[in-house]
mmCIF file of C-alpha atoms in Angstrom:
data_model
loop_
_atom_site.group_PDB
_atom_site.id
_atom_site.type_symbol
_atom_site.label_atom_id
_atom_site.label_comp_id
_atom_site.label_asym_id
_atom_site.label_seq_id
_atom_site.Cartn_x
_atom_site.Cartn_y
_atom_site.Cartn_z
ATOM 1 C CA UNK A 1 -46.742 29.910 23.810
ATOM 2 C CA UNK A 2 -47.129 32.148 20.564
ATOM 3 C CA UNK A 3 -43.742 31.764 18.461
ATOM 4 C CA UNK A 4 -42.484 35.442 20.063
ATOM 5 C CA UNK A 5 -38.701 35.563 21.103
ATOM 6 C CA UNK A 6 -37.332 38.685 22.206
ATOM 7 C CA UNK A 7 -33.706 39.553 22.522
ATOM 8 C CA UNK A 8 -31.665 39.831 24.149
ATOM 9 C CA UNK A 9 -33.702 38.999 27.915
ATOM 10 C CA UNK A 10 -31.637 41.461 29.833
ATOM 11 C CA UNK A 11 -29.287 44.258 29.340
ATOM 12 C CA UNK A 12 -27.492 47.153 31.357
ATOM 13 C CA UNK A 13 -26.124 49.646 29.202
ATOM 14 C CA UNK A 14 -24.773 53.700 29.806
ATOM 15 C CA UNK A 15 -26.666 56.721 29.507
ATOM 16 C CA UNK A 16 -26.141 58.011 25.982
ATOM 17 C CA UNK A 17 -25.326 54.521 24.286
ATOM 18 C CA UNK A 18 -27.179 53.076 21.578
ATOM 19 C CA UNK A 19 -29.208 50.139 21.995
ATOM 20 C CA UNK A 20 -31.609 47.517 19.863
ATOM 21 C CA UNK A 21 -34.010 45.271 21.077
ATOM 22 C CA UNK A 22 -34.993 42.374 18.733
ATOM 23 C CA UNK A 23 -38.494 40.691 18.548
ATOM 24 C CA UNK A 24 -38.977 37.887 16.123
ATOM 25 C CA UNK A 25 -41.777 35.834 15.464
ATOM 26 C CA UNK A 26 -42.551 32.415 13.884
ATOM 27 C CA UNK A 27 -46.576 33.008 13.560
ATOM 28 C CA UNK A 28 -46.734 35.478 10.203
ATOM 29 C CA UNK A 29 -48.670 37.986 11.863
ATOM 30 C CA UNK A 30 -49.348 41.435 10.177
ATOM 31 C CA UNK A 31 -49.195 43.468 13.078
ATOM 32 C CA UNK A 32 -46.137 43.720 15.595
ATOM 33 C CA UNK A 33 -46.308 46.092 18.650
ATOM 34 C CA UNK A 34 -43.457 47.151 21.188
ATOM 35 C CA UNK A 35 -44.681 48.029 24.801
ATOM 36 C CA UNK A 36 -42.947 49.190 27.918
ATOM 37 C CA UNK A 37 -44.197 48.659 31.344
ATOM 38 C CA UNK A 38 -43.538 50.167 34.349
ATOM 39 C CA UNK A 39 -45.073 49.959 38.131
ATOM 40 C CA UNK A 40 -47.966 52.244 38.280
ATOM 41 C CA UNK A 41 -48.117 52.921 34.541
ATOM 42 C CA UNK A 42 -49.206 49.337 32.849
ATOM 43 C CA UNK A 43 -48.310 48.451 29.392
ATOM 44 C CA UNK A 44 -47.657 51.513 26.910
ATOM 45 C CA UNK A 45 -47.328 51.568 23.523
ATOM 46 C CA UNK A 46 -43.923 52.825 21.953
ATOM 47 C CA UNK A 47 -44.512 51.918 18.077
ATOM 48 C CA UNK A 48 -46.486 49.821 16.016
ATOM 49 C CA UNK A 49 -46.283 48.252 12.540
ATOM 50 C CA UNK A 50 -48.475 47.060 10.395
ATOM 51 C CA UNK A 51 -46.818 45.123 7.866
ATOM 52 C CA UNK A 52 -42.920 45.266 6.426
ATOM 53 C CA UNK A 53 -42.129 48.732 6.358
ATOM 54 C CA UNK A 54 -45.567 50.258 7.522
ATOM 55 C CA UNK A 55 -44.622 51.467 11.407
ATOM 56 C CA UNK A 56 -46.774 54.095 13.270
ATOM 57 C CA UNK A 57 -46.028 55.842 16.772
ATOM 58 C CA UNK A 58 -47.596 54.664 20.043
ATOM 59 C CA UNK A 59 -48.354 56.548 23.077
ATOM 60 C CA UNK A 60 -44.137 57.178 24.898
ATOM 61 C CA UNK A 61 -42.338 57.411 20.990
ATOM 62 C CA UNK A 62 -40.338 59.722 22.163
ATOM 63 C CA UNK A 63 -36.760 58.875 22.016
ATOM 64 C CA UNK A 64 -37.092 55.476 20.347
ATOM 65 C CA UNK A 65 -37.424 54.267 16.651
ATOM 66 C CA UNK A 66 -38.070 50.994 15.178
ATOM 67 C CA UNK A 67 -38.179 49.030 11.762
ATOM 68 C CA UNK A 68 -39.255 46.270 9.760
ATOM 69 C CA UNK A 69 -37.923 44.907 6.950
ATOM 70 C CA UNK A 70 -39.617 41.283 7.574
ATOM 71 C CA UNK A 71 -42.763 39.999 8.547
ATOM 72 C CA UNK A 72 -40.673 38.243 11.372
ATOM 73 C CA UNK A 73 -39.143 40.941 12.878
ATOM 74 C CA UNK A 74 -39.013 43.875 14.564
ATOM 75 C CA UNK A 75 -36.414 46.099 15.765
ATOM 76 C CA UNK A 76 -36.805 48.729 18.443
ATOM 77 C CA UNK A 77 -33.780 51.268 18.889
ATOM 78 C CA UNK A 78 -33.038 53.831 21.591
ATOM 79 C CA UNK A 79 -30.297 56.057 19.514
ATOM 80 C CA UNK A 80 -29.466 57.494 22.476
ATOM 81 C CA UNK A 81 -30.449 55.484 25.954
ATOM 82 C CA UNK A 82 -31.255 57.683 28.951
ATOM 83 C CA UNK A 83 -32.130 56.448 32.732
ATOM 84 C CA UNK A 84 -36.272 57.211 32.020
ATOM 85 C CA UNK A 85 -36.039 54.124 29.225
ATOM 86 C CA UNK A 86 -35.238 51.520 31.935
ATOM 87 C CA UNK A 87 -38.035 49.406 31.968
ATOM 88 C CA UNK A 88 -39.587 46.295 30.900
ATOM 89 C CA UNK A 89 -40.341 46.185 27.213
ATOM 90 C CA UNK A 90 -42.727 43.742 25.783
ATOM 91 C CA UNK A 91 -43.249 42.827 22.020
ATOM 92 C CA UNK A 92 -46.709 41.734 21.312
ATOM 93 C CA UNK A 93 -48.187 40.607 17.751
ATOM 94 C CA UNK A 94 -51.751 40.127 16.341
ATOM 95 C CA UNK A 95 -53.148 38.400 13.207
ATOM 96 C CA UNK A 96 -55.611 42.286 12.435
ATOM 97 C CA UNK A 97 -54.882 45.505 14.167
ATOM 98 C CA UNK A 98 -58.411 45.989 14.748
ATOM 99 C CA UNK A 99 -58.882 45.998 18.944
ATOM 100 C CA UNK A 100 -60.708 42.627 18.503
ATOM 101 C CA UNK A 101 -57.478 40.312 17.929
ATOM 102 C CA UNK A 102 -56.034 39.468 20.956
ATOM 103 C CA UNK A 103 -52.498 39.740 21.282
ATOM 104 C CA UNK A 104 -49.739 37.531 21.845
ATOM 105 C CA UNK A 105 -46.624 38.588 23.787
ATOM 106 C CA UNK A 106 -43.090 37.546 23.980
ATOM 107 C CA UNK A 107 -41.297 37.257 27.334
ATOM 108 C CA UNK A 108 -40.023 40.663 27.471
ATOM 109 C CA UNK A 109 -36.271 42.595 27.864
ATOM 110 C CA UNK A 110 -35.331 44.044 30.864
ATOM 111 C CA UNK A 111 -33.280 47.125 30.128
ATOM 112 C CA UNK A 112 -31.831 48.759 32.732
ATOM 113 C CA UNK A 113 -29.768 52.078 31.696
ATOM 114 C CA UNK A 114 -26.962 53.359 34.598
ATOM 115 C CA UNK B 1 -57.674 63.158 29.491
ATOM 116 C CA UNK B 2 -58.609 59.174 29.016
ATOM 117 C CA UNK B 3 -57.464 57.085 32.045
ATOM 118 C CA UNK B 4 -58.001 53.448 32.770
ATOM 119 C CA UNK B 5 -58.077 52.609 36.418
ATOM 120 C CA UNK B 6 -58.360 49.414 38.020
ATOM 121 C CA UNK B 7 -58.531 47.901 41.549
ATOM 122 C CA UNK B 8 -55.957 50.176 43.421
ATOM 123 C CA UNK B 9 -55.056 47.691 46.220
ATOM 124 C CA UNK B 10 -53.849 44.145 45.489
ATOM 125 C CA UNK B 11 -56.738 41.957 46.228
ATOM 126 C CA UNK B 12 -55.787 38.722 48.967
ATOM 127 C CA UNK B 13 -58.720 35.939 49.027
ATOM 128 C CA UNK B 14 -59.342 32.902 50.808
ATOM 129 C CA UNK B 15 -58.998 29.595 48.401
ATOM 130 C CA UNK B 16 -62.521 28.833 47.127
ATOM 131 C CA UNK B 17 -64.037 32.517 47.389
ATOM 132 C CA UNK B 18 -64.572 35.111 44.528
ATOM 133 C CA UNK B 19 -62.313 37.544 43.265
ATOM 134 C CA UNK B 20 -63.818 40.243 41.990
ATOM 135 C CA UNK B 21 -62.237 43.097 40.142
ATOM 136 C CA UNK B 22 -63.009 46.323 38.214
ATOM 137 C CA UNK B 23 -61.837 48.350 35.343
ATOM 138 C CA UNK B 24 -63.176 51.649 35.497
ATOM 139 C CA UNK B 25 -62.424 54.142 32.166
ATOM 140 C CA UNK B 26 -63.336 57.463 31.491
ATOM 141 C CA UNK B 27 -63.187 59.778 28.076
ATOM 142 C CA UNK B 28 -62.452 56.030 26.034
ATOM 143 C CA UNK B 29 -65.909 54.549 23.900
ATOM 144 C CA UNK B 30 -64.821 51.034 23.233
ATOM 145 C CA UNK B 31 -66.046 48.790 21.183
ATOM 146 C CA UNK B 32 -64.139 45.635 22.841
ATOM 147 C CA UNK B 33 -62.779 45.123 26.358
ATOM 148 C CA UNK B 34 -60.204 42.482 26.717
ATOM 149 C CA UNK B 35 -58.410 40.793 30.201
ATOM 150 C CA UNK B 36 -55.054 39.478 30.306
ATOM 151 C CA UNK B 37 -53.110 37.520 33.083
ATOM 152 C CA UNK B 38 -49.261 38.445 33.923
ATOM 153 C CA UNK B 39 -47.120 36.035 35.991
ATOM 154 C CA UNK B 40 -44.151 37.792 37.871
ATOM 155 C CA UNK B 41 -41.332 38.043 34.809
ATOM 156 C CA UNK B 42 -43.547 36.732 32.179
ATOM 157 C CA UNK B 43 -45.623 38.534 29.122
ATOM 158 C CA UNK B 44 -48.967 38.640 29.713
ATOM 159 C CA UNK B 45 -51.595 36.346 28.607
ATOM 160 C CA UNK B 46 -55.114 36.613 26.914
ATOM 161 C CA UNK B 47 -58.500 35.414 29.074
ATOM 162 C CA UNK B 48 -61.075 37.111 27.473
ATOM 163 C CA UNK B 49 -62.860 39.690 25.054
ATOM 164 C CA UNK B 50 -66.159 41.025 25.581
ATOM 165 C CA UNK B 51 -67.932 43.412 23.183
ATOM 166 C CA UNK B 52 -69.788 46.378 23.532
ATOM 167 C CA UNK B 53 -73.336 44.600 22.759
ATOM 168 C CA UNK B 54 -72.475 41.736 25.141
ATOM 169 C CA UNK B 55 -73.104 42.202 28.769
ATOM 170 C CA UNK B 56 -71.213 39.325 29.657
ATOM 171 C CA UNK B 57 -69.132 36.754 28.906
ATOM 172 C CA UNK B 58 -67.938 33.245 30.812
ATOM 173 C CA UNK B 59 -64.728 31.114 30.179
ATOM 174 C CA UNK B 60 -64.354 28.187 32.755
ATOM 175 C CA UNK B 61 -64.196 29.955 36.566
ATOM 176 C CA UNK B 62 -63.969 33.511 34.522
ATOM 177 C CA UNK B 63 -66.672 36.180 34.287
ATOM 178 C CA UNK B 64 -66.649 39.275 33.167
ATOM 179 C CA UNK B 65 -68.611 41.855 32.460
ATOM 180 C CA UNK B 66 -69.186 44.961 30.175
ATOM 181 C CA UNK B 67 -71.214 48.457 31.420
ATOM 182 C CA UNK B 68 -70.847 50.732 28.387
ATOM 183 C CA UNK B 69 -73.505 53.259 30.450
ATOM 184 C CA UNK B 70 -71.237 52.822 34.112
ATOM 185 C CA UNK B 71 -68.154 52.595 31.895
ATOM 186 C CA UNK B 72 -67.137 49.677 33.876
ATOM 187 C CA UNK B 73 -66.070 46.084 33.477
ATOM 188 C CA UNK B 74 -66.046 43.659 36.258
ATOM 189 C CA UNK B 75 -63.623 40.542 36.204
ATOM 190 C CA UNK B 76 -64.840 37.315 38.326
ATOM 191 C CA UNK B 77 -62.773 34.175 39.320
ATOM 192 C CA UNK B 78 -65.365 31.622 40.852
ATOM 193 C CA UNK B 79 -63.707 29.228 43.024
ATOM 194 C CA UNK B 80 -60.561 30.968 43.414
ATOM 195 C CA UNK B 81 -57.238 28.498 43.577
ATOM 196 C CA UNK B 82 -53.818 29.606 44.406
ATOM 197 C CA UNK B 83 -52.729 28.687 41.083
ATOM 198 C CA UNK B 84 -54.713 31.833 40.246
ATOM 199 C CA UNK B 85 -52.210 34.334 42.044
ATOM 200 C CA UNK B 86 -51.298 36.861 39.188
ATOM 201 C CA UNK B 87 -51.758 40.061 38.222
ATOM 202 C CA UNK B 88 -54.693 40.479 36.217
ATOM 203 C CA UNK B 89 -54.994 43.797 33.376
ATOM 204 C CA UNK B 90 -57.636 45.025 31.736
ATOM 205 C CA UNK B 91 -57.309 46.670 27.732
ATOM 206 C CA UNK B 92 -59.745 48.725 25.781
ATOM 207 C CA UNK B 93 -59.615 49.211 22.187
ATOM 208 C CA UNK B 94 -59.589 52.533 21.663
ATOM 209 C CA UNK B 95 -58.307 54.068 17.823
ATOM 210 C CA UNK B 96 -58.059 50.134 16.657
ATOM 211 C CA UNK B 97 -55.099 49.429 19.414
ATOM 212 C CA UNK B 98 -55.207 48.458 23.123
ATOM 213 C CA UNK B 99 -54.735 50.904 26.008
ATOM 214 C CA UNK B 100 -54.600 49.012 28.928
ATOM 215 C CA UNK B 101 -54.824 49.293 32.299
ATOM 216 C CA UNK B 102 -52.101 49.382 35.617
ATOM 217 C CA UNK B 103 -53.189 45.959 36.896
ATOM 218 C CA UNK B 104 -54.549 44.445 39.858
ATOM 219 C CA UNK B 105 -52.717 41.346 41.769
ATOM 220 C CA UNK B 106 -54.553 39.198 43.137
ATOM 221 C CA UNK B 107 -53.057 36.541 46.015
ATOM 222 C CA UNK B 108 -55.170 33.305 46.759
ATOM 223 C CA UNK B 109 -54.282 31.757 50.156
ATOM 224 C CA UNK B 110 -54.608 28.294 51.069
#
């Protein structure tokens, strides 16, 4: 497996509660992705980044944020966690950003919001 | 609106046979079509990448191929094993990131 650890691997929070996910990753890839997936949907992209401090928005950025202050990691936050953001959330990284690179995931966080 | 759609149904299949499955897109124009494998509670995993210019592409037991005109792909596993029981996703590139597809599981009975 890629060097991708996500954490933490599960976590059940309340509606309205902050909450960070953590993806870290021994490779020194540029480009770090955040995904959530959900039955019927597939993966969907939340944010992007593109090197330490470069982030763009995905396809669902609503209600989430992230950042990067090292080429290791990156940080997704829900400021405010509502019962639509349970899901399974998958970081992914990729040496380019370019379509051709394939990408390497992490295991994922299960996040379920009550 | 751009929409990905593969098989609908899960796909069951005698050990030995081949799977076949499709990825069918409309309003994307991609210049590479990648395949992953996900295992129940796992990330998934990279198969294979086919360009635009190739019309297809073989890895082991894996085909697939690439219809820019039918805007299809088609995904083969030859001699099918259980060990091949996952659910199998299809990505295009599309604005130099992947949009990918819902998935189709495929079950391989001994």
């Amino acid at each position: 497996d890629a060097g991708i650890t996500q954490s933490p691997r599960h976590k059940v929070t309340e509606t309205g509660t902050p909450v960070t996910l953590r993806c870290h990753q021994t490779e020194n890839h540029r480009y770090m992705y955040w995904y959530r997936q959900d039955p019927g949907h597939g993966l969907r992209l939340i944010h992007y980044s593109y090197g330490v401090k470069d982030t763009d928005k995905g396809e669902v950025s609503d209600g989430y944020s992230v950042s990067r202050s090292k080429t290791e990691d990156f940080l997704l936050t829900l400021e405010s966690a509502t019962s639509s953001q349970t899901s399974v959330y998958f970081c992914a990284i990729s040496e380019s950003g370019q379509g051709i690179d394939e990408q390497y995931f992490g295991p994922g966080t299960r996040l379920t919001v009550t | 609106s751009q929409k990905i759609e593969q098989n609908s149904e899960a796909l069951n299949i005698q050990e030995g046979k081949t799977a076949t499955l499709t990825c069918n897109y409309t309003n994307y124009s991609p210049a590479y079509l990648q395949w992953y494998r996900q295992d129940p509670g796992r990330g998934p995993v990279f198969l294979l990448l086919i360009r635009e210019n190739e019309k297809e592409k073989r890895k082991e037991r894996l085909k697939v191929t690439f219809d820019t005109t039918l805007k299809q792909s088609l995904f083969h596993i030859t001699a099918s094993q259980p060990a091949d029981s996952a659910t199998y996703l299809c990505a295009l590139e599309a604005d130099y990131k992947l949009s990918f597809g819902a998935g189709t599981t495929v079950t391989v009975r001994a």
